Amino acid sequence: MTALRERLGVQSLRAGGFFAWWGRSLAAWLPRSWRAALGLDRGRLLLGVDGDSLQLRLQDGDGLHDIGRMPLPTELEVEGGDVLAAVLSPALAELPRWLLLPAGACLRRRLVLPAAAAERLRDVVGFEIDRQTPFAAEDAAYDARLLSRRDGDGQLDVELVVVPRAALDAQCNALGAQARLLAGADVAGANGEPLGVNLLPPATRFAPSDPWRAWNLALAGVAVLALAAALWQMLDNRRVAADAFAVVTGRQVEAARKVSVQRQRLVDLVQGQAFLDRSRSGRATTVEVLDELSRRLPDDTYLEKFALEGDRMTLIGLSSEASALVGRLEGSKLWRAPAFTGALVPDPRTKRDRFTLVAVLVDTGPDAGDADGGDDANRR
């Protein structure tokens, strides 16, 4: 953090100090005319009391410029009036006004402070006034400026600038009502250039209204509205895209559902056909069953009904040898367990017995044949 502060060259890395430094650094890349037009480098108006006259100077990016002298306004101004605004151009009259004290009016002391003092430099040097100057803290107007930072230990070389409060009050009283418009009080150096300190207490510094405040508020409002509109438009676009996606997804889901139903139907058909094929491949065909019956039934027997339902064979008919039919049908490889389902009923018209006989069709595969053979042997 200390190295970063040294690179930045600022006293504080708090949000306000950083953005102020950042703004000044960006503004330094602009031409002076642009900075003046944007109000970034307007400079300041320096007021110096010299006897009975008031010396006016302009300090901007090009240095110091003498504007002129005028009598002290204490006897010329109207109560509450602004004499400088009447005699200066509007561009100069709107500049921040600073009282410039002569070089001999202040006492300067060099101090070495720890790097942490940079956060509250003015407050820290306030505790050094009693030790470094012959003045008490309440009887002096003071400020401090950072001279350099030491590379080895990061300590600060600071200059304490102190002016007796009585001397500062005398200068302010000489200005009369103009003193209430002062934004600060600086001290001239040995070369006449201001040191860059502000000896006025923060509570008495005049803060002129920002001419760009209304524009800034208006632009901030426009920016907020534009951001809200952009966010609303983005949300609306996302909502429309979501609706379109839902429609497309719904169509795809419906198509997938239809395909799934058709696929399931096809699977059921294939499985059913495979089951029928397996069932048919393990049992005798109808022709084989009829052929086997025609060879086993007597010639005087004829059928009124022949039915195959699953693995059940049903025979209904008339025969002169009905009681012997079960014995004739036993031992077949195509069915097993032939039996009458009811009593034999004589038919007076044909002189034969009516019968109803059932049997169970068996699997004609090799394994089933062995099993059936074993069953037949057991039955015998």
PDB file of N, CA, C and O in Angstrom, residues 128-197:
ATOM      1  N   GLU A 128       1.860  19.276  16.801  1.00  0.00           N
ATOM      2  CA  GLU A 128       3.269  19.656  16.839  1.00  0.00           C
ATOM      3  C   GLU A 128       3.465  21.166  16.979  1.00  0.00           C
ATOM      4  O   GLU A 128       4.606  21.627  17.076  1.00  0.00           O
ATOM      5  N   ILE A 129       2.401  21.950  16.942  1.00  0.00           N
ATOM      6  CA  ILE A 129       2.551  23.408  16.971  1.00  0.00           C
ATOM      7  C   ILE A 129       3.173  23.857  18.285  1.00  0.00           C
ATOM      8  O   ILE A 129       4.080  24.707  18.311  1.00  0.00           O
ATOM      9  N   ASP A 130       2.710  23.313  19.386  1.00  0.00           N
ATOM     10  CA  ASP A 130       3.241  23.728  20.693  1.00  0.00           C
ATOM     11  C   ASP A 130       4.727  23.420  20.826  1.00  0.00           C
ATOM     12  O   ASP A 130       5.478  24.169  21.478  1.00  0.00           O
ATOM     13  N   ARG A 131       5.197  22.340  20.198  1.00  0.00           N
ATOM     14  CA  ARG A 131       6.603  21.959  20.321  1.00  0.00           C
ATOM     15  C   ARG A 131       7.490  22.598  19.277  1.00  0.00           C
ATOM     16  O   ARG A 131       8.658  22.862  19.502  1.00  0.00           O
ATOM     17  N   GLN A 132       6.960  22.868  18.090  1.00  0.00           N
ATOM     18  CA  GLN A 132       7.787  23.362  17.000  1.00  0.00           C
ATOM     19  C   GLN A 132       7.742  24.885  16.846  1.00  0.00           C
ATOM     20  O   GLN A 132       8.585  25.457  16.148  1.00  0.00           O
ATOM     21  N   THR A 133       6.747  25.532  17.443  1.00  0.00           N
ATOM     22  CA  THR A 133       6.606  26.985  17.290  1.00  0.00           C
ATOM     23  C   THR A 133       6.382  27.617  18.666  1.00  0.00           C
ATOM     24  O   THR A 133       6.014  26.929  19.626  1.00  0.00           O
ATOM     25  N   PRO A 134       6.576  28.925  18.752  1.00  0.00           N
ATOM     26  CA  PRO A 134       6.315  29.613  20.026  1.00  0.00           C
ATOM     27  C   PRO A 134       4.841  29.931  20.241  1.00  0.00           C
ATOM     28  O   PRO A 134       4.504  30.630  21.202  1.00  0.00           O
ATOM     29  N   PHE A 135       3.976  29.444  19.363  1.00  0.00           N
ATOM     30  CA  PHE A 135       2.555  29.772  19.450  1.00  0.00           C
ATOM     31  C   PHE A 135       1.794  28.593  20.040  1.00  0.00           C
ATOM     32  O   PHE A 135       2.185  27.422  19.893  1.00  0.00           O
ATOM     33  N   ALA A 136       0.693  28.896  20.658  1.00  0.00           N
ATOM     34  CA  ALA A 136      -0.238  27.854  21.079  1.00  0.00           C
ATOM     35  C   ALA A 136      -1.130  27.473  19.892  1.00  0.00           C
ATOM     36  O   ALA A 136      -1.343  28.263  18.974  1.00  0.00           O
ATOM     37  N   ALA A 137      -1.644  26.260  19.924  1.00  0.00           N
ATOM     38  CA  ALA A 137      -2.432  25.781  18.790  1.00  0.00           C
ATOM     39  C   ALA A 137      -3.665  26.644  18.558  1.00  0.00           C
ATOM     40  O   ALA A 137      -4.056  26.892  17.409  1.00  0.00           O
ATOM     41  N   GLU A 138      -4.277  27.129  19.636  1.00  0.00           N
ATOM     42  CA  GLU A 138      -5.492  27.940  19.466  1.00  0.00           C
ATOM     43  C   GLU A 138      -5.185  29.358  19.023  1.00  0.00           C
ATOM     44  O   GLU A 138      -6.098  30.080  18.595  1.00  0.00           O
ATOM     45  N   ASP A 139      -3.912  29.796  19.084  1.00  0.00           N
ATOM     46  CA  ASP A 139      -3.543  31.146  18.682  1.00  0.00           C
ATOM     47  C   ASP A 139      -2.875  31.179  17.315  1.00  0.00           C
ATOM     48  O   ASP A 139      -2.316  32.215  16.927  1.00  0.00           O
ATOM     49  N   ALA A 140      -2.914  30.078  16.567  1.00  0.00           N
ATOM     50  CA  ALA A 140      -2.193  30.016  15.295  1.00  0.00           C
ATOM     51  C   ALA A 140      -3.107  29.446  14.214  1.00  0.00           C
ATOM     52  O   ALA A 140      -4.004  28.633  14.488  1.00  0.00           O
ATOM     53  N   ALA A 141      -2.876  29.942  13.014  1.00  0.00           N
ATOM     54  CA  ALA A 141      -3.487  29.356  11.817  1.00  0.00           C
ATOM     55  C   ALA A 141      -2.404  28.561  11.122  1.00  0.00           C
ATOM     56  O   ALA A 141      -1.308  29.070  10.873  1.00  0.00           O
ATOM     57  N   TYR A 142      -2.685  27.324  10.781  1.00  0.00           N
ATOM     58  CA  TYR A 142      -1.616  26.454  10.312  1.00  0.00           C
ATOM     59  C   TYR A 142      -2.128  25.531   9.219  1.00  0.00           C
ATOM     60  O   TYR A 142      -3.322  25.310   9.031  1.00  0.00           O
ATOM     61  N   ASP A 143      -1.165  24.968   8.516  1.00  0.00           N
ATOM     62  CA  ASP A 143      -1.422  23.925   7.532  1.00  0.00           C
ATOM     63  C   ASP A 143      -0.092  23.229   7.271  1.00  0.00           C
ATOM     64  O   ASP A 143       0.964  23.688   7.739  1.00  0.00           O
ATOM     65  N   ALA A 144      -0.123  22.150   6.551  1.00  0.00           N
ATOM     66  CA  ALA A 144       1.099  21.398   6.239  1.00  0.00           C
ATOM     67  C   ALA A 144       1.050  20.972   4.780  1.00  0.00           C
ATOM     68  O   ALA A 144      -0.023  20.766   4.206  1.00  0.00           O
ATOM     69  N   ARG A 145       2.228  20.839   4.205  1.00  0.00           N
ATOM     70  CA  ARG A 145       2.321  20.357   2.832  1.00  0.00           C
ATOM     71  C   ARG A 145       3.353  19.240   2.775  1.00  0.00           C
ATOM     72  O   ARG A 145       4.358  19.252   3.489  1.00  0.00           O
ATOM     73  N   LEU A 146       3.072  18.276   1.940  1.00  0.00           N
ATOM     74  CA  LEU A 146       3.950  17.124   1.781  1.00  0.00           C
ATOM     75  C   LEU A 146       5.054  17.477   0.794  1.00  0.00           C
ATOM     76  O   LEU A 146       4.795  17.847  -0.350  1.00  0.00           O
ATOM     77  N   LEU A 147       6.281  17.355   1.245  1.00  0.00           N
ATOM     78  CA  LEU A 147       7.433  17.656   0.394  1.00  0.00           C
ATOM     79  C   LEU A 147       7.902  16.432  -0.394  1.00  0.00           C
ATOM     80  O   LEU A 147       8.122  16.515  -1.603  1.00  0.00           O
ATOM     81  N   SER A 148       8.058  15.312   0.292  1.00  0.00           N
ATOM     82  CA  SER A 148       8.541  14.094  -0.378  1.00  0.00           C
ATOM     83  C   SER A 148       8.294  12.899   0.521  1.00  0.00           C
ATOM     84  O   SER A 148       7.930  13.041   1.687  1.00  0.00           O
ATOM     85  N   ARG A 149       8.531  11.748  -0.046  1.00  0.00           N
ATOM     86  CA  ARG A 149       8.456  10.491   0.676  1.00  0.00           C
ATOM     87  C   ARG A 149       9.805   9.808   0.596  1.00  0.00           C
ATOM     88  O   ARG A 149      10.391   9.725  -0.487  1.00  0.00           O
ATOM     89  N   ARG A 150      10.257   9.321   1.677  1.00  0.00           N
ATOM     90  CA  ARG A 150      11.542   8.650   1.707  1.00  0.00           C
ATOM     91  C   ARG A 150      11.405   7.230   1.182  1.00  0.00           C
ATOM     92  O   ARG A 150      10.506   6.496   1.555  1.00  0.00           O
ATOM     93  N   ASP A 151      12.357   6.852   0.315  1.00  0.00           N
ATOM     94  CA  ASP A 151      12.292   5.532  -0.315  1.00  0.00           C
ATOM     95  C   ASP A 151      12.609   4.406   0.663  1.00  0.00           C
ATOM     96  O   ASP A 151      12.054   3.318   0.566  1.00  0.00           O
ATOM     97  N   GLY A 152      13.481   4.667   1.607  1.00  0.00           N
ATOM     98  CA  GLY A 152      13.906   3.590   2.491  1.00  0.00           C
ATOM     99  C   GLY A 152      12.828   3.120   3.444  1.00  0.00           C
ATOM    100  O   GLY A 152      12.429   1.951   3.451  1.00  0.00           O
ATOM    101  N   ASP A 153      12.330   4.024   4.280  1.00  0.00           N
ATOM    102  CA  ASP A 153      11.375   3.651   5.318  1.00  0.00           C
ATOM    103  C   ASP A 153       9.970   4.167   5.057  1.00  0.00           C
ATOM    104  O   ASP A 153       9.067   3.949   5.864  1.00  0.00           O
ATOM    105  N   GLY A 154       9.762   4.876   3.953  1.00  0.00           N
ATOM    106  CA  GLY A 154       8.434   5.369   3.628  1.00  0.00           C
ATOM    107  C   GLY A 154       7.983   6.534   4.468  1.00  0.00           C
ATOM    108  O   GLY A 154       6.804   6.907   4.418  1.00  0.00           O
ATOM    109  N   GLN A 155       8.863   7.162   5.247  1.00  0.00           N
ATOM    110  CA  GLN A 155       8.467   8.303   6.062  1.00  0.00           C
ATOM    111  C   GLN A 155       8.258   9.536   5.189  1.00  0.00           C
ATOM    112  O   GLN A 155       8.721   9.610   4.047  1.00  0.00           O
ATOM    113  N   LEU A 156       7.568  10.516   5.757  1.00  0.00           N
ATOM    114  CA  LEU A 156       7.169  11.709   5.028  1.00  0.00           C
ATOM    115  C   LEU A 156       8.020  12.894   5.453  1.00  0.00           C
ATOM    116  O   LEU A 156       8.255  13.109   6.648  1.00  0.00           O
ATOM    117  N   ASP A 157       8.478  13.650   4.463  1.00  0.00           N
ATOM    118  CA  ASP A 157       9.082  14.958   4.725  1.00  0.00           C
ATOM    119  C   ASP A 157       7.988  15.996   4.572  1.00  0.00           C
ATOM    120  O   ASP A 157       7.454  16.208   3.476  1.00  0.00           O
ATOM    121  N   VAL A 158       7.643  16.665   5.657  1.00  0.00           N
ATOM    122  CA  VAL A 158       6.503  17.574   5.711  1.00  0.00           C
ATOM    123  C   VAL A 158       6.997  18.937   6.170  1.00  0.00           C
ATOM    124  O   VAL A 158       7.930  19.036   6.990  1.00  0.00           O
ATOM    125  N   GLU A 159       6.361  19.979   5.626  1.00  0.00           N
ATOM    126  CA  GLU A 159       6.659  21.339   6.080  1.00  0.00           C
ATOM    127  C   GLU A 159       5.432  21.900   6.785  1.00  0.00           C
ATOM    128  O   GLU A 159       4.331  21.932   6.207  1.00  0.00           O
ATOM    129  N   LEU A 160       5.624  22.319   8.012  1.00  0.00           N
ATOM    130  CA  LEU A 160       4.574  22.947   8.802  1.00  0.00           C
ATOM    131  C   LEU A 160       4.636  24.456   8.585  1.00  0.00           C
ATOM    132  O   LEU A 160       5.683  25.072   8.746  1.00  0.00           O
ATOM    133  N   VAL A 161       3.521  25.051   8.190  1.00  0.00           N
ATOM    134  CA  VAL A 161       3.425  26.482   7.935  1.00  0.00           C
ATOM    135  C   VAL A 161       2.455  27.057   8.969  1.00  0.00           C
ATOM    136  O   VAL A 161       1.297  26.655   9.028  1.00  0.00           O
ATOM    137  N   VAL A 162       2.934  28.002   9.749  1.00  0.00           N
ATOM    138  CA  VAL A 162       2.150  28.572  10.851  1.00  0.00           C
ATOM    139  C   VAL A 162       2.158  30.095  10.735  1.00  0.00           C
ATOM    140  O   VAL A 162       3.207  30.710  10.457  1.00  0.00           O
ATOM    141  N   VAL A 163       1.001  30.684  10.940  1.00  0.00           N
ATOM    142  CA  VAL A 163       0.845  32.146  10.949  1.00  0.00           C
ATOM    143  C   VAL A 163       0.077  32.502  12.222  1.00  0.00           C
ATOM    144  O   VAL A 163      -0.922  31.833  12.548  1.00  0.00           O
ATOM    145  N   PRO A 164       0.505  33.512  12.948  1.00  0.00           N
ATOM    146  CA  PRO A 164      -0.285  33.940  14.110  1.00  0.00           C
ATOM    147  C   PRO A 164      -1.700  34.303  13.695  1.00  0.00           C
ATOM    148  O   PRO A 164      -1.913  34.970  12.675  1.00  0.00           O
ATOM    149  N   ARG A 165      -2.648  33.837  14.440  1.00  0.00           N
ATOM    150  CA  ARG A 165      -4.043  34.097  14.085  1.00  0.00           C
ATOM    151  C   ARG A 165      -4.345  35.597  14.073  1.00  0.00           C
ATOM    152  O   ARG A 165      -5.152  36.057  13.263  1.00  0.00           O
ATOM    153  N   ALA A 166      -3.650  36.358  14.901  1.00  0.00           N
ATOM    154  CA  ALA A 166      -3.874  37.808  14.917  1.00  0.00           C
ATOM    155  C   ALA A 166      -3.456  38.431  13.593  1.00  0.00           C
ATOM    156  O   ALA A 166      -4.133  39.326  13.068  1.00  0.00           O
ATOM    157  N   ALA A 167      -2.320  37.965  13.027  1.00  0.00           N
ATOM    158  CA  ALA A 167      -1.873  38.503  11.737  1.00  0.00           C
ATOM    159  C   ALA A 167      -2.854  38.140  10.631  1.00  0.00           C
ATOM    160  O   ALA A 167      -3.157  38.955   9.749  1.00  0.00           O
ATOM    161  N   LEU A 168      -3.364  36.908  10.666  1.00  0.00           N
ATOM    162  CA  LEU A 168      -4.334  36.493   9.644  1.00  0.00           C
ATOM    163  C   LEU A 168      -5.634  37.275   9.787  1.00  0.00           C
ATOM    164  O   LEU A 168      -6.219  37.717   8.782  1.00  0.00           O
ATOM    165  N   ASP A 169      -6.075  37.479  11.019  1.00  0.00           N
ATOM    166  CA  ASP A 169      -7.305  38.237  11.218  1.00  0.00           C
ATOM    167  C   ASP A 169      -7.143  39.682  10.778  1.00  0.00           C
ATOM    168  O   ASP A 169      -8.092  40.286  10.242  1.00  0.00           O
ATOM    169  N   ALA A 170      -5.939  40.248  10.961  1.00  0.00           N
ATOM    170  CA  ALA A 170      -5.705  41.629  10.518  1.00  0.00           C
ATOM    171  C   ALA A 170      -5.810  41.743   9.008  1.00  0.00           C
ATOM    172  O   ALA A 170      -6.384  42.702   8.476  1.00  0.00           O
ATOM    173  N   GLN A 171      -5.262  40.770   8.289  1.00  0.00           N
ATOM    174  CA  GLN A 171      -5.356  40.773   6.826  1.00  0.00           C
ATOM    175  C   GLN A 171      -6.815  40.621   6.388  1.00  0.00           C
ATOM    176  O   GLN A 171      -7.259  41.281   5.444  1.00  0.00           O
ATOM    177  N   CYS A 172      -7.540  39.745   7.044  1.00  0.00           N
ATOM    178  CA  CYS A 172      -8.947  39.536   6.674  1.00  0.00           C
ATOM    179  C   CYS A 172      -9.774  40.790   6.989  1.00  0.00           C
ATOM    180  O   CYS A 172     -10.661  41.167   6.209  1.00  0.00           O
ATOM    181  N   ASN A 173      -9.465  41.448   8.103  1.00  0.00           N
ATOM    182  CA  ASN A 173     -10.201  42.670   8.447  1.00  0.00           C
ATOM    183  C   ASN A 173      -9.925  43.778   7.450  1.00  0.00           C
ATOM    184  O   ASN A 173     -10.798  44.615   7.190  1.00  0.00           O
ATOM    185  N   ALA A 174      -8.709  43.786   6.886  1.00  0.00           N
ATOM    186  CA  ALA A 174      -8.394  44.799   5.881  1.00  0.00           C
ATOM    187  C   ALA A 174      -9.238  44.632   4.624  1.00  0.00           C
ATOM    188  O   ALA A 174      -9.515  45.598   3.912  1.00  0.00           O
ATOM    189  N   LEU A 175      -9.657  43.414   4.360  1.00  0.00           N
ATOM    190  CA  LEU A 175     -10.496  43.173   3.181  1.00  0.00           C
ATOM    191  C   LEU A 175     -11.956  43.529   3.424  1.00  0.00           C
ATOM    192  O   LEU A 175     -12.747  43.611   2.484  1.00  0.00           O
ATOM    193  N   GLY A 176     -12.347  43.693   4.644  1.00  0.00           N
ATOM    194  CA  GLY A 176     -13.736  44.041   4.936  1.00  0.00           C
ATOM    195  C   GLY A 176     -14.664  42.892   4.636  1.00  0.00           C
ATOM    196  O   GLY A 176     -14.399  41.734   4.979  1.00  0.00           O
ATOM    197  N   ALA A 177     -15.763  43.213   3.964  1.00  0.00           N
ATOM    198  CA  ALA A 177     -16.779  42.204   3.658  1.00  0.00           C
ATOM    199  C   ALA A 177     -16.292  41.178   2.646  1.00  0.00           C
ATOM    200  O   ALA A 177     -16.893  40.108   2.495  1.00  0.00           O
ATOM    201  N   GLN A 178     -15.187  41.505   1.941  1.00  0.00           N
ATOM    202  CA  GLN A 178     -14.655  40.542   0.978  1.00  0.00           C
ATOM    203  C   GLN A 178     -14.066  39.316   1.668  1.00  0.00           C
ATOM    204  O   GLN A 178     -13.880  38.278   1.038  1.00  0.00           O
ATOM    205  N   ALA A 179     -13.758  39.438   2.962  1.00  0.00           N
ATOM    206  CA  ALA A 179     -13.146  38.309   3.667  1.00  0.00           C
ATOM    207  C   ALA A 179     -14.083  37.112   3.743  1.00  0.00           C
ATOM    208  O   ALA A 179     -13.623  35.961   3.786  1.00  0.00           O
ATOM    209  N   ARG A 180     -15.382  37.345   3.757  1.00  0.00           N
ATOM    210  CA  ARG A 180     -16.310  36.209   3.851  1.00  0.00           C
ATOM    211  C   ARG A 180     -16.380  35.404   2.565  1.00  0.00           C
ATOM    212  O   ARG A 180     -16.941  34.298   2.555  1.00  0.00           O
ATOM    213  N   LEU A 181     -15.806  35.960   1.470  1.00  0.00           N
ATOM    214  CA  LEU A 181     -15.809  35.249   0.185  1.00  0.00           C
ATOM    215  C   LEU A 181     -14.500  34.517  -0.072  1.00  0.00           C
ATOM    216  O   LEU A 181     -14.294  33.987  -1.174  1.00  0.00           O
ATOM    217  N   LEU A 182     -13.597  34.508   0.919  1.00  0.00           N
ATOM    218  CA  LEU A 182     -12.313  33.860   0.736  1.00  0.00           C
ATOM    219  C   LEU A 182     -12.476  32.335   0.810  1.00  0.00           C
ATOM    220  O   LEU A 182     -13.053  31.800   1.750  1.00  0.00           O
ATOM    221  N   ALA A 183     -11.899  31.632  -0.195  1.00  0.00           N
ATOM    222  CA  ALA A 183     -11.890  30.168  -0.180  1.00  0.00           C
ATOM    223  C   ALA A 183     -10.690  29.632   0.573  1.00  0.00           C
ATOM    224  O   ALA A 183     -10.662  28.456   0.941  1.00  0.00           O
ATOM    225  N   GLY A 184      -9.675  30.467   0.792  1.00  0.00           N
ATOM    226  CA  GLY A 184      -8.500  30.006   1.512  1.00  0.00           C
ATOM    227  C   GLY A 184      -7.510  31.134   1.681  1.00  0.00           C
ATOM    228  O   GLY A 184      -7.687  32.252   1.167  1.00  0.00           O
ATOM    229  N   ALA A 185      -6.452  30.840   2.426  1.00  0.00           N
ATOM    230  CA  ALA A 185      -5.366  31.797   2.653  1.00  0.00           C
ATOM    231  C   ALA A 185      -4.054  31.065   2.446  1.00  0.00           C
ATOM    232  O   ALA A 185      -3.785  30.056   3.112  1.00  0.00           O
ATOM    233  N   ASP A 186      -3.243  31.560   1.514  1.00  0.00           N
ATOM    234  CA  ASP A 186      -1.962  30.950   1.176  1.00  0.00           C
ATOM    235  C   ASP A 186      -0.839  31.902   1.549  1.00  0.00           C
ATOM    236  O   ASP A 186      -1.085  33.068   1.897  1.00  0.00           O
ATOM    237  N   VAL A 187       0.380  31.399   1.471  1.00  0.00           N
ATOM    238  CA  VAL A 187       1.557  32.182   1.819  1.00  0.00           C
ATOM    239  C   VAL A 187       2.499  32.185   0.630  1.00  0.00           C
ATOM    240  O   VAL A 187       2.709  31.145  -0.017  1.00  0.00           O
ATOM    241  N   ALA A 188       3.060  33.343   0.330  1.00  0.00           N
ATOM    242  CA  ALA A 188       4.006  33.450  -0.771  1.00  0.00           C
ATOM    243  C   ALA A 188       5.355  32.872  -0.354  1.00  0.00           C
ATOM    244  O   ALA A 188       5.815  33.063   0.787  1.00  0.00           O
ATOM    245  N   GLY A 189       6.000  32.176  -1.258  1.00  0.00           N
ATOM    246  CA  GLY A 189       7.321  31.653  -0.992  1.00  0.00           C
ATOM    247  C   GLY A 189       8.394  32.677  -1.260  1.00  0.00           C
ATOM    248  O   GLY A 189       8.128  33.861  -1.519  1.00  0.00           O
ATOM    249  N   ALA A 190       9.645  32.211  -1.225  1.00  0.00           N
ATOM    250  CA  ALA A 190      10.765  33.127  -1.451  1.00  0.00           C
ATOM    251  C   ALA A 190      10.749  33.689  -2.861  1.00  0.00           C
ATOM    252  O   ALA A 190      11.171  34.825  -3.096  1.00  0.00           O
ATOM    253  N   ASN A 191      10.246  32.923  -3.832  1.00  0.00           N
ATOM    254  CA  ASN A 191      10.194  33.373  -5.226  1.00  0.00           C
ATOM    255  C   ASN A 191       8.877  34.050  -5.572  1.00  0.00           C
ATOM    256  O   ASN A 191       8.632  34.360  -6.741  1.00  0.00           O
ATOM    257  N   GLY A 192       8.030  34.263  -4.599  1.00  0.00           N
ATOM    258  CA  GLY A 192       6.743  34.899  -4.843  1.00  0.00           C
ATOM    259  C   GLY A 192       5.629  33.948  -5.194  1.00  0.00           C
ATOM    260  O   GLY A 192       4.463  34.344  -5.209  1.00  0.00           O
ATOM    261  N   GLU A 193       5.970  32.677  -5.489  1.00  0.00           N
ATOM    262  CA  GLU A 193       4.943  31.691  -5.806  1.00  0.00           C
ATOM    263  C   GLU A 193       4.255  31.219  -4.526  1.00  0.00           C
ATOM    264  O   GLU A 193       4.911  31.029  -3.503  1.00  0.00           O
ATOM    265  N   PRO A 194       2.952  31.000  -4.553  1.00  0.00           N
ATOM    266  CA  PRO A 194       2.263  30.480  -3.363  1.00  0.00           C
ATOM    267  C   PRO A 194       2.780  29.098  -2.989  1.00  0.00           C
ATOM    268  O   PRO A 194       3.162  28.292  -3.848  1.00  0.00           O
ATOM    269  N   LEU A 195       2.793  28.817  -1.689  1.00  0.00           N
ATOM    270  CA  LEU A 195       3.293  27.530  -1.214  1.00  0.00           C
ATOM    271  C   LEU A 195       2.314  26.385  -1.487  1.00  0.00           C
ATOM    272  O   LEU A 195       2.714  25.236  -1.575  1.00  0.00           O
ATOM    273  N   GLY A 196       1.046  26.699  -1.583  1.00  0.00           N
ATOM    274  CA  GLY A 196       0.053  25.643  -1.792  1.00  0.00           C
ATOM    275  C   GLY A 196      -0.555  25.125  -0.511  1.00  0.00           C
ATOM    276  O   GLY A 196      -0.897  23.942  -0.421  1.00  0.00           O
ATOM    277  N   VAL A 197      -0.687  25.976   0.491  1.00  0.00           N
ATOM    278  CA  VAL A 197      -1.332  25.609   1.745  1.00  0.00           C
ATOM    279  C   VAL A 197      -2.586  26.445   1.911  1.00  0.00           C
ATOM    280  O   VAL A 197      -2.797  27.426   1.183  1.00  0.00           O
TER     281      VAL A 197
END
